[in-house]
């Protein structure tokens, strides 16, 4: 069983049915060596497969999903496809007890011809 991301250290004692002498302790530690692996496994089902099965069928234009552990960058050729995904992504993650980080999640408009020729308003810190 893979538990949701370890946003805190979780200690859990479990015992198989009928064996009171057996006790196992499961610990998931933030910043531990196992955290990126667990994040990859969990998000494979929560994000990657959902994106392939559901989202990509509704997108216009080209797109690219790049993810490492719990970080993701999703690029869209179609501006509205990107906006629509951002609107539903938080809900999707919420179904699994996850949430988008409020200060790290943003929509960056890289279009050369933005409406009105306005520059990007995100400050340019993309990494």
XYZ file of C-alpha atoms in Angstrom:
127
model
C 0.000 0.000 0.000
C 1.329 3.422 -0.903
C 0.156 6.262 1.309
C -0.348 9.847 0.094
C 2.671 12.105 0.155
C 4.318 12.350 3.503
C 3.638 15.939 4.433
C 4.531 14.927 7.935
C 6.108 11.883 9.530
C 3.476 9.178 9.824
C 3.863 6.375 12.343
C 1.448 3.484 12.156
C 1.463 0.185 13.987
C -0.245 -2.719 12.247
C -0.771 -6.320 13.283
C -2.035 -9.157 11.066
C -5.359 -10.686 12.127
C -4.893 -13.310 14.829
C -1.219 -12.527 15.534
C -0.934 -10.211 18.516
C 2.801 -10.903 18.811
C 3.574 -9.406 15.398
C 3.922 -5.652 15.210
C 5.269 -3.627 12.308
C 5.950 0.069 12.284
C 5.649 1.983 9.028
C 7.366 5.345 8.803
C 7.289 7.726 5.862
C 9.690 10.596 6.234
C 9.617 13.887 4.374
C 12.912 14.579 2.606
C 13.881 10.939 2.971
C 15.382 8.940 0.132
C 12.109 7.076 -0.402
C 9.917 10.216 -0.780
C 10.636 10.819 -4.516
C 9.939 7.156 -5.252
C 6.614 7.209 -3.412
C 5.678 10.474 -5.108
C 6.428 8.973 -8.530
C 4.335 5.884 -7.844
C 1.388 7.809 -6.416
C 1.325 10.559 -9.055
C 1.654 8.016 -11.845
C -1.930 7.012 -11.085
C -3.273 10.345 -9.856
C -1.845 12.582 -12.595
C -0.082 10.737 -15.429
C -2.714 8.104 -16.191
C -5.592 10.561 -15.708
C -3.906 12.966 -18.105
C -3.497 10.242 -20.738
C -6.968 8.691 -20.349
C -9.120 11.780 -19.778
C -7.405 15.131 -20.266
C -5.494 14.727 -23.520
C -8.673 13.762 -25.383
C -10.113 17.192 -24.548
C -7.056 19.289 -25.453
C -6.548 21.332 -28.576
C -3.102 21.644 -30.092
C 0.117 20.158 -28.841
C 0.930 19.642 -25.177
C 3.717 18.232 -23.029
C 3.601 16.896 -19.467
C 6.956 16.677 -17.680
C 7.031 15.442 -14.101
C 9.734 14.565 -11.590
C 8.580 13.231 -8.223
C 5.955 15.759 -7.079
C 6.910 18.573 -9.471
C 5.244 18.994 -12.844
C 5.350 21.359 -15.787
C 2.574 21.128 -18.344
C 2.938 23.103 -21.573
C 0.069 23.789 -23.952
C -0.049 25.167 -27.452
C -3.680 26.201 -26.868
C -4.029 28.877 -24.184
C -7.595 27.910 -23.214
C -6.681 24.221 -22.814
C -4.094 25.230 -20.246
C -6.524 27.452 -18.367
C -9.175 24.722 -18.301
C -6.720 22.147 -16.982
C -5.536 24.448 -14.218
C -9.185 24.907 -13.187
C -9.736 21.140 -12.733
C -6.272 20.026 -11.605
C -6.770 21.115 -7.993
C -10.059 19.216 -7.833
C -8.420 16.086 -9.239
C -5.602 16.190 -6.693
C -8.076 16.937 -3.900
C -9.843 13.636 -4.606
C -6.645 11.912 -3.443
C -5.892 14.115 -0.464
C -3.374 16.265 -2.338
C -3.327 19.955 -3.115
C -1.548 22.381 -5.389
C 1.006 24.542 -3.619
C -0.528 28.055 -3.640
C 2.714 29.968 -4.263
C 4.383 27.483 -6.620
C 1.402 26.880 -8.916
C 0.920 29.408 -11.676
C -0.092 29.856 -15.269
C 2.713 31.389 -17.324
C 1.739 32.839 -20.695
C 4.687 32.422 -23.080
C 2.774 33.430 -26.198
C 4.649 35.881 -28.407
C 1.403 37.617 -29.335
C -0.547 38.035 -26.125
C -3.798 39.995 -26.333
C -2.911 43.683 -26.219
C 0.822 42.847 -26.422
C 1.014 42.773 -22.628
C 4.166 41.250 -21.126
C 3.990 38.190 -18.906
C 2.963 39.188 -15.354
C 4.542 36.360 -13.383
C 7.909 37.991 -12.705
C 9.945 35.617 -14.869
C 11.097 33.203 -12.126
C 10.247 29.953 -13.949
C 12.557 27.485 -12.247
